[in-house]
């Protein structure tokens, strides 16, 4: 493949103007490079800037006007530049992914920290310290390409690792279980979740009749429903999400012996989500909140990082475990089977071009190198069929593996040929095997030793359409998830169910959900029934009674797995003319030391003049920088500034939202008038800390490490009051 590196144009001495160092590799540049003549190309203007050309390399003289007969006359068919330009534009789109259409990606590497050579012959798991290039795409599931980032939705967590023995795609989610047990139900699930076919709404959300109709008729989804109603579906950042392979896979050693494995990605930044009311507002204030966060973090050199963990087990464990390890609606709690950390994934490079890389990347669950293999999980088996199929539709032909982002970085050699857009074409005489041509003409040969071999499973039984009995318990782990949460997280699950079901128009669907909740937890069922203002129905008929005794697992809670500090988090600092310069300097210095970032929000984007006369530019005008964009806020206006902000609705919202979303708030000495007008002054609590002078900064930052002051939520939410 062309290396997409330097071209003739960029080898010229850099122009003195601020031109990008790299120009995109164009076919014509590569041609010039391929000639290896080291000579002049005509496609460079005198000042070193590339000459605009057609796709055929014809230099263009005028890109502002189409060719006309007379200055006010008709456009001429002969204008090949105009025709090619419009033709190409008309074909810019490829079909968006049928699910996971909205996504964002970055490059990085996987580094092995603990060898798995005892259980797997996969090359990537052999040598500690070795790095394997990786590309990771995060996504939402239900929304279209242009949908907002903070939709309540599962997040995709797809990792392509370019190993020395071919690509390994671990196409996971940020939730370790799934809605359904058999791939044959996937089209129904997705149809029900996506906009209804007649009205084409709602977009990117499940708060509607079709979704809950399907869900309540599909009891196997109940465990997943608990996860999606939790704050897991409102991540603060891609950087603060876990990832899971979901299915049970196999690792195979040199002798073909199998060890079962479940894969986990654990974020170094700790887990963190936002609250629902905040998510709703972020979607308006910055629909690209997650994209921007990843972009900013990598640009700032604060590289997102995850640990790769594995849960390894054998047939004996699988047979003794309470649930079937082939059932993708179940987890194996970490307390029962610990997660062993074997590597780290670091994202350290943004894409050069969104379309070429993020849009065209084609993940396929069936891409596994020798030493990794599939289990019989019926969902995984179905996915292995689906992903290749979908790439053909989306990328338009069988040669999508020739696109650089999809191409293996290890050698590729086979007798597949031709097709649309074939880029890497075999040389030599033979295009079949076996053949008797000499090695240099005869092409590659299979390798029975190094080649991929499947686990030698011996399936038995009749051909049938059925679910195993061992998949029949749909409620016990749903309950286990619920009881593993802190009280505030349990409240959020109740709130989310009430919200979603309140958007469902048909009372019978709402009632059917209540009947399932009764099998999960009677307290939760009652809370939701009260929230809806409905009577509790009879409990749903359960194939298996709920096991009430499963031990809670701390690993399932976000709040119990938060970060140790405020690093990587963002403070919003609201200032005005006359803000205390010493306080501002101390605050920003402390944030720096913590590894956190901040943005200055001011009445005007031009900024303010601090108390010592220093000008301070703003990052946001207050109208465009609401507090929902920040993890904590410091409100440090001057006395006069506070009086002015107290008139301003966006400033009052800044304060009252930060309060309502349980954020830690630093209160400048003169900020009171704004807090009074925002209606929160009388309710200030221990999560609101004084920031009167530089000496208060330490305590404030220390408090911010807690991320949220959750006790406040019980005072700001009507649903939290027993008398409501
Ligand atoms: Fe996917 N899924 N899926 N899925 N999925 C796709 O492939 C499919 C499932 C997941 O960033 C599609 O390239 C079936 C589970 C992610 O590009 C498609 C079934 C999990 C992504 C497809 C499932 C996932 C996809 C659409 C049921 C979590 C985004 C575009 C058996 C473990 C990949 C594409 C990216 C994408 C099919 C279920 C995760 C149509 C049939 C379970 C993260 O092939």
Short mmCIF file of N, CA and C in Angstrom, two decimals, residues 553-611:
data_model
loop_
_atom_site.label_atom_id
_atom_site.label_comp_id
_atom_site.label_asym_id
_atom_site.label_seq_id
_atom_site.Cartn_x
_atom_site.Cartn_y
_atom_site.Cartn_z
N UNK A 553 -21.86 -7.10 44.11
CA UNK A 553 -20.50 -6.99 43.57
C UNK A 553 -20.15 -5.51 43.46
N UNK A 554 -19.13 -5.09 44.22
CA UNK A 554 -18.74 -3.68 44.20
C UNK A 554 -18.27 -3.23 42.83
N UNK A 555 -17.76 -4.17 42.04
CA UNK A 555 -17.22 -3.81 40.72
C UNK A 555 -18.32 -3.25 39.80
N UNK A 556 -19.57 -3.47 40.15
CA UNK A 556 -20.66 -3.06 39.25
C UNK A 556 -21.09 -1.61 39.46
N UNK A 557 -20.59 -0.99 40.51
CA UNK A 557 -20.99 0.39 40.81
C UNK A 557 -20.01 1.38 40.19
N UNK A 558 -20.55 2.46 39.65
CA UNK A 558 -19.67 3.52 39.14
C UNK A 558 -19.08 4.31 40.31
N UNK A 559 -19.96 4.67 41.24
CA UNK A 559 -19.52 5.54 42.34
C UNK A 559 -18.42 4.87 43.17
N UNK A 560 -18.51 3.55 43.34
CA UNK A 560 -17.49 2.84 44.13
C UNK A 560 -16.18 2.69 43.35
N UNK A 561 -16.18 3.02 42.09
CA UNK A 561 -14.98 2.86 41.27
C UNK A 561 -14.56 4.16 40.60
N UNK A 562 -14.78 5.25 41.33
CA UNK A 562 -14.42 6.57 40.81
C UNK A 562 -12.92 6.80 40.86
N UNK A 563 -12.49 7.97 40.40
CA UNK A 563 -11.05 8.26 40.36
C UNK A 563 -10.53 8.66 41.74
N UNK A 564 -9.22 8.53 41.96
CA UNK A 564 -8.66 8.92 43.24
C UNK A 564 -8.49 10.43 43.35
N UNK A 565 -8.53 11.13 42.24
CA UNK A 565 -8.28 12.58 42.28
C UNK A 565 -9.05 13.28 41.16
N UNK A 566 -8.77 14.56 40.97
CA UNK A 566 -9.53 15.36 40.00
C UNK A 566 -8.79 15.42 38.66
N UNK A 567 -7.76 14.58 38.51
CA UNK A 567 -6.96 14.61 37.28
C UNK A 567 -7.83 14.30 36.06
N UNK A 568 -7.55 15.00 34.97
CA UNK A 568 -8.29 14.76 33.74
C UNK A 568 -9.69 15.36 33.77
N UNK A 569 -10.06 15.98 34.89
CA UNK A 569 -11.39 16.59 34.99
C UNK A 569 -11.30 18.08 34.64
N UNK A 570 -12.48 18.68 34.44
CA UNK A 570 -12.49 20.07 33.96
C UNK A 570 -13.26 20.99 34.92
N UNK A 571 -12.62 22.06 35.31
CA UNK A 571 -13.25 23.07 36.17
C UNK A 571 -13.72 24.24 35.32
N UNK A 572 -14.91 24.72 35.57
CA UNK A 572 -15.39 25.94 34.93
C UNK A 572 -15.21 27.10 35.90
N UNK A 573 -14.49 28.14 35.48
CA UNK A 573 -14.24 29.26 36.39
C UNK A 573 -14.96 30.49 35.85
N UNK A 574 -15.99 30.93 36.57
CA UNK A 574 -16.79 32.07 36.13
C UNK A 574 -16.19 33.35 36.73
N UNK A 575 -15.76 34.25 35.85
CA UNK A 575 -15.07 35.47 36.30
C UNK A 575 -15.75 36.71 35.71
N UNK A 576 -15.42 37.85 36.28
CA UNK A 576 -15.86 39.14 35.73
C UNK A 576 -14.68 40.11 35.82
N UNK A 577 -14.87 41.29 35.30
CA UNK A 577 -13.87 42.34 35.53
C UNK A 577 -13.68 42.47 37.04
N UNK A 578 -12.45 42.57 37.46
CA UNK A 578 -12.19 42.80 38.88
C UNK A 578 -12.06 41.52 39.69
N UNK A 579 -12.15 40.34 39.06
CA UNK A 579 -11.95 39.08 39.80
C UNK A 579 -10.56 39.08 40.44
N UNK A 580 -10.50 38.57 41.66
CA UNK A 580 -9.27 38.55 42.45
C UNK A 580 -8.15 37.80 41.70
N UNK A 581 -7.13 38.54 41.29
CA UNK A 581 -6.06 37.95 40.46
C UNK A 581 -5.28 36.89 41.23
N UNK A 582 -5.05 37.12 42.52
CA UNK A 582 -4.26 36.16 43.31
C UNK A 582 -5.02 34.85 43.47
N UNK A 583 -6.31 34.97 43.70
CA UNK A 583 -7.15 33.78 43.86
C UNK A 583 -7.15 32.99 42.55
N UNK A 584 -7.33 33.70 41.46
CA UNK A 584 -7.37 33.03 40.15
C UNK A 584 -6.06 32.29 39.90
N UNK A 585 -4.96 32.95 40.20
CA UNK A 585 -3.64 32.33 39.96
C UNK A 585 -3.47 31.09 40.84
N UNK A 586 -3.89 31.19 42.09
CA UNK A 586 -3.72 30.05 43.01
C UNK A 586 -4.59 28.88 42.56
N UNK A 587 -5.79 29.20 42.14
CA UNK A 587 -6.72 28.15 41.73
C UNK A 587 -6.20 27.41 40.50
N UNK A 588 -5.77 28.15 39.50
CA UNK A 588 -5.32 27.51 38.26
C UNK A 588 -4.00 26.76 38.48
N UNK A 589 -3.19 27.26 39.38
CA UNK A 589 -1.94 26.55 39.69
C UNK A 589 -2.25 25.20 40.36
N UNK A 590 -3.21 25.23 41.26
CA UNK A 590 -3.57 23.99 41.97
C UNK A 590 -4.20 22.99 40.99
N UNK A 591 -4.99 23.49 40.06
CA UNK A 591 -5.62 22.59 39.07
C UNK A 591 -4.54 21.94 38.21
N UNK A 592 -3.59 22.74 37.83
CA UNK A 592 -2.45 22.24 37.05
C UNK A 592 -1.74 21.12 37.80
N UNK A 593 -1.47 21.38 39.07
CA UNK A 593 -0.75 20.40 39.89
C UNK A 593 -1.56 19.11 40.01
N UNK A 594 -2.86 19.24 40.00
CA UNK A 594 -3.75 18.08 40.13
C UNK A 594 -3.84 17.29 38.82
N UNK A 595 -3.39 17.90 37.72
CA UNK A 595 -3.55 17.26 36.41
C UNK A 595 -4.91 17.52 35.82
N UNK A 596 -5.60 18.54 36.35
CA UNK A 596 -6.93 18.88 35.84
C UNK A 596 -6.83 20.03 34.84
N UNK A 597 -7.90 20.29 34.12
CA UNK A 597 -7.93 21.42 33.20
C UNK A 597 -9.04 22.38 33.62
N UNK A 598 -9.03 23.57 33.05
CA UNK A 598 -10.08 24.54 33.40
C UNK A 598 -10.44 25.37 32.18
N UNK A 599 -11.62 25.96 32.24
CA UNK A 599 -12.01 26.94 31.23
C UNK A 599 -12.49 28.19 31.94
N UNK A 600 -12.14 29.34 31.36
CA UNK A 600 -12.58 30.62 31.90
C UNK A 600 -13.88 31.00 31.19
N UNK A 601 -14.89 31.31 31.99
CA UNK A 601 -16.18 31.71 31.45
C UNK A 601 -16.42 33.16 31.90
N UNK A 602 -16.80 34.00 30.96
CA UNK A 602 -16.92 35.42 31.27
C UNK A 602 -18.11 36.01 30.53
N UNK A 603 -18.53 37.22 30.95
CA UNK A 603 -19.67 37.84 30.26
C UNK A 603 -19.41 38.08 28.77
N UNK A 604 -18.16 38.30 28.41
CA UNK A 604 -17.83 38.51 26.99
C UNK A 604 -16.65 37.64 26.61
N UNK A 605 -16.64 37.16 25.36
CA UNK A 605 -15.57 36.27 24.92
C UNK A 605 -14.21 36.98 24.90
N UNK A 606 -14.27 38.31 24.78
CA UNK A 606 -13.02 39.08 24.81
C UNK A 606 -12.32 39.00 26.16
N UNK A 607 -13.03 38.53 27.19
CA UNK A 607 -12.40 38.32 28.48
C UNK A 607 -12.64 39.44 29.47
N UNK A 608 -11.83 39.45 30.53
CA UNK A 608 -12.02 40.40 31.62
C UNK A 608 -10.66 40.97 32.02
N UNK A 609 -10.72 42.00 32.87
CA UNK A 609 -9.49 42.52 33.46
C UNK A 609 -9.50 42.15 34.94
N UNK A 610 -8.50 41.41 35.37
CA UNK A 610 -8.45 40.97 36.76
C UNK A 610 -8.13 42.14 37.70
N UNK A 611 -8.23 41.88 39.01
CA UNK A 611 -8.08 42.96 40.00
C UNK A 611 -6.72 43.67 39.90
#
